[in-house]
mmCIF file of C-alpha atoms in Angstrom:
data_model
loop_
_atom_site.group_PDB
_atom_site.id
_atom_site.type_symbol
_atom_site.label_atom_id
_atom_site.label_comp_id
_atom_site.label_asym_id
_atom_site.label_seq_id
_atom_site.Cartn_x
_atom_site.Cartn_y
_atom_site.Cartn_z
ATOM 1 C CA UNK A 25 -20.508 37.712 58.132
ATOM 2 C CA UNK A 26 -20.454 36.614 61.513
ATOM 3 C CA UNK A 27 -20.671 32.965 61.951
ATOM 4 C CA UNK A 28 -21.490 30.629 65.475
ATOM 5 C CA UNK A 29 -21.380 27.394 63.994
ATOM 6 C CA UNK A 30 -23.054 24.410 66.194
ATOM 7 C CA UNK A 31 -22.093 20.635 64.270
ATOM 8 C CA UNK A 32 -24.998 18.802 65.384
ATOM 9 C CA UNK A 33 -28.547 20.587 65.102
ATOM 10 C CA UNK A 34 -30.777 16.996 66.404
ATOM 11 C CA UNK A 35 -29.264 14.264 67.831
ATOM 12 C CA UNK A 36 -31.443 11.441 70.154
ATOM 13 C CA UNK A 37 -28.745 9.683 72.508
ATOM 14 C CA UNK A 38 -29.601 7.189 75.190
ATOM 15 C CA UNK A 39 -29.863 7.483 79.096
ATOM 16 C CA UNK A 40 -25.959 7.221 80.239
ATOM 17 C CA UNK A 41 -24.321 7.893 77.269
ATOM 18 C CA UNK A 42 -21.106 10.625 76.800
ATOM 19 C CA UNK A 43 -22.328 13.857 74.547
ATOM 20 C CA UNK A 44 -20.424 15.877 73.088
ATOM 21 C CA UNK A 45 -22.072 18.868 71.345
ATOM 22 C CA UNK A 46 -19.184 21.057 69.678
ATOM 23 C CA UNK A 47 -19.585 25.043 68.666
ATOM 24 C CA UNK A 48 -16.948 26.792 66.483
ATOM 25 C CA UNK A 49 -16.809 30.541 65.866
ATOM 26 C CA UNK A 50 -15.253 32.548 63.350
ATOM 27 C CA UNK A 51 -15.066 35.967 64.293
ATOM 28 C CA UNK A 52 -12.095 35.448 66.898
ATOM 29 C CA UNK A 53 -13.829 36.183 70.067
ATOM 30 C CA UNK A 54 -12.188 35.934 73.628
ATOM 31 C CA UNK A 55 -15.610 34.708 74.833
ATOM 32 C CA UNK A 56 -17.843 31.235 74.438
ATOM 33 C CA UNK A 57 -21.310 30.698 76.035
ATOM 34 C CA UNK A 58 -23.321 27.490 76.428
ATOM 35 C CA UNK A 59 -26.957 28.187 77.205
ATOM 36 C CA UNK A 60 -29.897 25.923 77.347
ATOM 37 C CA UNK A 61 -33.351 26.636 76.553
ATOM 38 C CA UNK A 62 -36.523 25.012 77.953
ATOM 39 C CA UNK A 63 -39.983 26.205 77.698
ATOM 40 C CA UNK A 64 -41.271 28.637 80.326
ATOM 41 C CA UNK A 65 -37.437 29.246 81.213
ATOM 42 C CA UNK A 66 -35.780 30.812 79.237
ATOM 43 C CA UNK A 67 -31.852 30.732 78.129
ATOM 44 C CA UNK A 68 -29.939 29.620 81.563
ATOM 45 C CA UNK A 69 -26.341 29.712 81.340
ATOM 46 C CA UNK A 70 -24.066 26.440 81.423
ATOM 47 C CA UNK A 71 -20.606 27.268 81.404
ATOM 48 C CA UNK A 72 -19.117 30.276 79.435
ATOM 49 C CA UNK A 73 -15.467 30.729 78.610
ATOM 50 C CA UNK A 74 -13.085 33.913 78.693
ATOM 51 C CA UNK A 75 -9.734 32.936 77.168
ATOM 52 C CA UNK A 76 -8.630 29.458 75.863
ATOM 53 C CA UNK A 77 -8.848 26.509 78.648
ATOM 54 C CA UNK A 78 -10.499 29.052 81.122
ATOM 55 C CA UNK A 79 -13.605 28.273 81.923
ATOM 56 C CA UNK A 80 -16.501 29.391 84.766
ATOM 57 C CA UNK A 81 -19.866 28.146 86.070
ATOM 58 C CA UNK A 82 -22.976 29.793 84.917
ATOM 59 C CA UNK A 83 -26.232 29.419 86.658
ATOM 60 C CA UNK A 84 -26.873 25.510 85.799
ATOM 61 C CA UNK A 85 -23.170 23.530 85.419
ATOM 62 C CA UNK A 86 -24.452 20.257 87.113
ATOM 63 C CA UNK A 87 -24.245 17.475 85.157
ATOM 64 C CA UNK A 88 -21.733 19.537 82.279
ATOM 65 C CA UNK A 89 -18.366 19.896 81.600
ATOM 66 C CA UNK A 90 -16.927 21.999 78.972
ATOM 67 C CA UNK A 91 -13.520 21.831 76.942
ATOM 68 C CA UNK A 92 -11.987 25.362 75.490
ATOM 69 C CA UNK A 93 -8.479 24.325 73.466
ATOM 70 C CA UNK A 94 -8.531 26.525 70.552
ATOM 71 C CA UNK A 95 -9.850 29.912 70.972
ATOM 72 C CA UNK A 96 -12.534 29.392 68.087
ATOM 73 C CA UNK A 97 -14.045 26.216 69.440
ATOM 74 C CA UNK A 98 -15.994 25.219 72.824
ATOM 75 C CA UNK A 99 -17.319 21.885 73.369
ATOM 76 C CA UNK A 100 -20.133 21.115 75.839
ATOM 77 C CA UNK A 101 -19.894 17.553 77.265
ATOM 78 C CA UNK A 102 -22.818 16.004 79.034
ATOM 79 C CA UNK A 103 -20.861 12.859 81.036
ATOM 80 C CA UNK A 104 -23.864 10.438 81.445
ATOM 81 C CA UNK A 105 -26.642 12.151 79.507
ATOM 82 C CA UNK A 106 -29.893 11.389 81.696
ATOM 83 C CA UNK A 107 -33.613 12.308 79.930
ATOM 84 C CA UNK A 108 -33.628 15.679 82.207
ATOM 85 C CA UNK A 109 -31.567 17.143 79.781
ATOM 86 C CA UNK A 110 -33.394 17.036 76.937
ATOM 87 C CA UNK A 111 -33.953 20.586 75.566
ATOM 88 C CA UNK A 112 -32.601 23.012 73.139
ATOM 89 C CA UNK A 113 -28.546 23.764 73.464
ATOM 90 C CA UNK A 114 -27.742 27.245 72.167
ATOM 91 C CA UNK A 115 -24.032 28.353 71.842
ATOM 92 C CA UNK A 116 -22.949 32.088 71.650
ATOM 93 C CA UNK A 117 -19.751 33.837 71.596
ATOM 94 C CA UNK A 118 -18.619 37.743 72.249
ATOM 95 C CA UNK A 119 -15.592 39.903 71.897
ATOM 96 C CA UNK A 120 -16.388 42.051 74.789
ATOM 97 C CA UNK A 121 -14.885 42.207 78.360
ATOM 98 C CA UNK A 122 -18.783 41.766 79.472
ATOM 99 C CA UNK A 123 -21.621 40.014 77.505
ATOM 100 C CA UNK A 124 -23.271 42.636 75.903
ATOM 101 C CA UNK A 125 -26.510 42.473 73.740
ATOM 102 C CA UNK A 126 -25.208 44.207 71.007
ATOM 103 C CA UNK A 127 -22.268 41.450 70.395
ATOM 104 C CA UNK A 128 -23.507 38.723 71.679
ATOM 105 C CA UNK A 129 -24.326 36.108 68.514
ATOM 106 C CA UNK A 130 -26.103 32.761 68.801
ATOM 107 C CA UNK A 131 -25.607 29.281 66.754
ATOM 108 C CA UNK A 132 -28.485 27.883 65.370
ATOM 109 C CA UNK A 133 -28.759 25.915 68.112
ATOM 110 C CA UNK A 134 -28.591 21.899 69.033
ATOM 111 C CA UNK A 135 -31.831 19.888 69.887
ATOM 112 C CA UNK A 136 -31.357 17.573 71.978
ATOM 113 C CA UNK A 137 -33.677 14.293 72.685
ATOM 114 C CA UNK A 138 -32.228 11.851 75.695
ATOM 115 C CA UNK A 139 -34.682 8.424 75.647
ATOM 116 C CA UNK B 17 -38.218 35.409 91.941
ATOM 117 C CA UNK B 18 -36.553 35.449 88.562
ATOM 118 C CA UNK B 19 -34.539 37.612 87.633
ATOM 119 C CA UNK B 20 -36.917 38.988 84.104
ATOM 120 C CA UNK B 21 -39.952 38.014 83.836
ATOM 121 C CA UNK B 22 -42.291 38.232 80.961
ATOM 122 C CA UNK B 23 -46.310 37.666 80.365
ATOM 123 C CA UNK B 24 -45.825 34.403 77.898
ATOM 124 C CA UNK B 25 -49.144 35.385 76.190
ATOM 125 C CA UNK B 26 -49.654 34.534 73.330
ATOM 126 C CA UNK B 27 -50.972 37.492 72.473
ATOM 127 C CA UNK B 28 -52.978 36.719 69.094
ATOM 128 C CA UNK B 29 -53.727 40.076 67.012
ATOM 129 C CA UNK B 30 -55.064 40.673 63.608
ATOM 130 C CA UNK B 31 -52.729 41.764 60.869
ATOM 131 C CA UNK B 32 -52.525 45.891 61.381
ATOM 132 C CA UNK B 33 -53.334 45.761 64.873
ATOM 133 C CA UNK B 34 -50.782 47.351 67.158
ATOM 134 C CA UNK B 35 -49.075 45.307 70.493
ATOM 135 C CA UNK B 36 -47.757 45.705 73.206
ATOM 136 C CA UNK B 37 -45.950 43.992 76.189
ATOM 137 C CA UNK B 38 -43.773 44.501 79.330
ATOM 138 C CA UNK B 39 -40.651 42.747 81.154
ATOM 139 C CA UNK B 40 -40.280 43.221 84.598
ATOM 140 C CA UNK B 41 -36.324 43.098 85.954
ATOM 141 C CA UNK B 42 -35.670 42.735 89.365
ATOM 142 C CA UNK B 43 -31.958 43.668 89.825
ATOM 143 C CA UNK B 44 -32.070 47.679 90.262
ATOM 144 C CA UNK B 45 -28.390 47.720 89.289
ATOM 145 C CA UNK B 46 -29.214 46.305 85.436
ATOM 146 C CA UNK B 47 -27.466 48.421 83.114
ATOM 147 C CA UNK B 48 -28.548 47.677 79.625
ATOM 148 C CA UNK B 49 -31.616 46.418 77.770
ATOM 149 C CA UNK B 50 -32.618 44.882 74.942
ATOM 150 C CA UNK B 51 -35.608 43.015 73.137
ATOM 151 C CA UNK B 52 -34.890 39.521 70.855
ATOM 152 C CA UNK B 53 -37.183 37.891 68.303
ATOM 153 C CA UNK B 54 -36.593 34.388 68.432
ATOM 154 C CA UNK B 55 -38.962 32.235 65.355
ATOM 155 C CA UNK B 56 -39.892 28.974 65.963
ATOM 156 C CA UNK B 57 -36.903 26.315 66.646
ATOM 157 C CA UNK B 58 -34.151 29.463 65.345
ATOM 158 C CA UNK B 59 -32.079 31.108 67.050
ATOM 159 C CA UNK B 60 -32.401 34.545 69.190
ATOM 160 C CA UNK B 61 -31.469 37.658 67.172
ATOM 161 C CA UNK B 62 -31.380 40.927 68.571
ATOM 162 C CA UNK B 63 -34.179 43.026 67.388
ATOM 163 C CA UNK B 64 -33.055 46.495 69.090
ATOM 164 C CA UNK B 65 -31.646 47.674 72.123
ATOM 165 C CA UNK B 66 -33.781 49.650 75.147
ATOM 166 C CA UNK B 67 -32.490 53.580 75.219
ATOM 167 C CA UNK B 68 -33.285 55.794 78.830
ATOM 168 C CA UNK B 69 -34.928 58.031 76.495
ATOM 169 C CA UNK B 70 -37.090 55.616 74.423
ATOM 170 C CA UNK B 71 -36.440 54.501 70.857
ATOM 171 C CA UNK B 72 -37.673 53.272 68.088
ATOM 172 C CA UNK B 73 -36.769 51.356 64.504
ATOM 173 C CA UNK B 74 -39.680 51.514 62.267
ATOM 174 C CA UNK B 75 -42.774 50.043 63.531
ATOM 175 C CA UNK B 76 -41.244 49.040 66.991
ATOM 176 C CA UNK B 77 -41.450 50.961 70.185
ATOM 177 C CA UNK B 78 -39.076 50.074 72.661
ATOM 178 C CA UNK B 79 -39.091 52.015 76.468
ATOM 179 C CA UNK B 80 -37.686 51.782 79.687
ATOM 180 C CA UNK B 81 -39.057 52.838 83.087
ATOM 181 C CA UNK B 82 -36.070 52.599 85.506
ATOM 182 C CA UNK B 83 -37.951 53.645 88.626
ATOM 183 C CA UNK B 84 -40.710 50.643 87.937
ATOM 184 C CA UNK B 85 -38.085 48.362 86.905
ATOM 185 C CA UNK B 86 -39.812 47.359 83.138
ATOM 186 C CA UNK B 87 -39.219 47.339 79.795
ATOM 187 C CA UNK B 88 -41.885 47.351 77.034
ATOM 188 C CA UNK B 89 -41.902 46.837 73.589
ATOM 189 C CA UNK B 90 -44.755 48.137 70.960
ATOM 190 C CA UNK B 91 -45.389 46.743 67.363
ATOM 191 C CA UNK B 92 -47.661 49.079 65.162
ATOM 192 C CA UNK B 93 -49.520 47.639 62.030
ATOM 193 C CA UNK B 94 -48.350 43.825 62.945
ATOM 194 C CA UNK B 95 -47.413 42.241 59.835
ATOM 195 C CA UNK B 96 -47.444 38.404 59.923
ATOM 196 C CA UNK B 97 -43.991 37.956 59.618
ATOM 197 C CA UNK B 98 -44.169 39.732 63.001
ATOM 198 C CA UNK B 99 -45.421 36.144 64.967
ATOM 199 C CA UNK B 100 -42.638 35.508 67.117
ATOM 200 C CA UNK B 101 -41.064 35.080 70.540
ATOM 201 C CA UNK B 102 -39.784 38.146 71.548
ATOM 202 C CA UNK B 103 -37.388 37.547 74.407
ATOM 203 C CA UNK B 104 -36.235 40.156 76.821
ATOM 204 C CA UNK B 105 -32.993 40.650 77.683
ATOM 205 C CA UNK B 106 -31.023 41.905 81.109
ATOM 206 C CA UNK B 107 -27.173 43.013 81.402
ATOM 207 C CA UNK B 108 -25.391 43.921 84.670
ATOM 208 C CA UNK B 109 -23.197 46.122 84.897
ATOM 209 C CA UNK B 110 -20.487 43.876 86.546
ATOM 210 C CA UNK B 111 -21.127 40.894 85.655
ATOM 211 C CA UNK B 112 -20.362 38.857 82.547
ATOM 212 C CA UNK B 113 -23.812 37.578 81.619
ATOM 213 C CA UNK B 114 -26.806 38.514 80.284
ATOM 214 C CA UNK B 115 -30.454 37.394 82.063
ATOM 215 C CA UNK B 116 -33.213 36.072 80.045
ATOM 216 C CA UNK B 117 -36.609 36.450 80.219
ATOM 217 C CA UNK B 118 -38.879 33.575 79.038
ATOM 218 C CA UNK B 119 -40.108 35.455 76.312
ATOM 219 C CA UNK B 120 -43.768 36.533 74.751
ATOM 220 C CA UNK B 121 -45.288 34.845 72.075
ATOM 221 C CA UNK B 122 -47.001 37.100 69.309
ATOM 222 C CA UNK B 123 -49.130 35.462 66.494
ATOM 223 C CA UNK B 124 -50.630 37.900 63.791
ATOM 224 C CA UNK B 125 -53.138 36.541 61.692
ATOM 225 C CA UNK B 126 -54.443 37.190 58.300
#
């Protein structure tokens, strides 16, 4: 069975500290999404990964980073974690050339509380 | 403007009552369509995909209307396990990601 795996599913960090929230897949996909979901909003996209240490912008990258080293894992790294990003942190990956919503899967997603 | 858009609701219907909703897409050149049920604090899953034609999968209803630029989707006989967010979903045709609506909160009640 397909499997998205996300490590942490509620963490509360402070203002200023490094987060890392890590995603591991096991289907062998070429592609890794971050997303984050806020109410009203919708799923905006982070950062989403191709191929192993490639990486591109998505629609809301400022204040992220993300690491790709093995093709089964992507990390999403928030430097100096400030209360704005507080929300829900989804992680997806895909096999195809394009994101498609037939092969896209989701983890269960990360909640995350910055005080 | 963004780039779906969806009525949030909620739309609150008694169990057996049939529903219905739109997304509106503003990119002319979006290829492929598809509704998600996401439950509270889970996960989106995809519930079906959005077919030219029309389609359904048992009591859902799913059509497109290119030339207004929306989607709809239709649940007959609502069942409570049926109160959800059902998100909308947008892919280009060259591009890499998919656009989100907000999504549309059904609750069915006894």
């Amino acid at each position: 069975d397909v499997k998205v795996t996300q490590s942490s599913r509620y963490l509360v960090k402070r203002t200023g500290e490094k987060v890392f929230l890590e995603c591991v897949q096991d289907m062998d996909h070429e592609n890794m999404f971050w997303y984050r979901q806020d109410p009203g909003l919708g799923l905006r996209l982070i950062y989403f990964s191709y191929d192993v240490k490639m990486k591109e912008k998505g629609d809301i990258p400022e204040g992220y980073s993300v690491s790709r080293e093995k093709k089964e894992r992507f990390s999403l790294i928030l430097e100096s974690a400030s209360t704005n990003q507080t929300s829900m942190y989804l992680c997806a990956s895909s096999p195809a050339d394009r994101a498609d919503g037939n092969t896209i899967y989701f983890g269960e997603g990360s909640w995350l509380t910055v005080v | 403007r963004k780039e779906v858009e969806q009525d949030p609701g909620p739309f609150n219907v008694p169990e057996g009552a049939t529903v219905a909703f739109n997304c509106t897409y503003s990119n002319s050149a979006s290829q492929s369509f598809f509704w998600y049920r996401q439950d509270c604090r889970k996960e989106p899953k995809l519930l079906m995909s959005v077919y030219s034609s029309g389609n359904e999968d048992g009591r859902f209803t799913a059509q497109l209307n290119r030339a207004s630029q929306y989607i709809s989707l239709l649940i007959r006989d609502s069942k409570l396990s049926d109160s959800a967010t059902y998100l909308c979903v947008v892919a280009f045709s060259n591009d890499y990601k998919l656009s989100f609506g907000a999504g549309t909160t059904v609750t069915v009640r006894a």
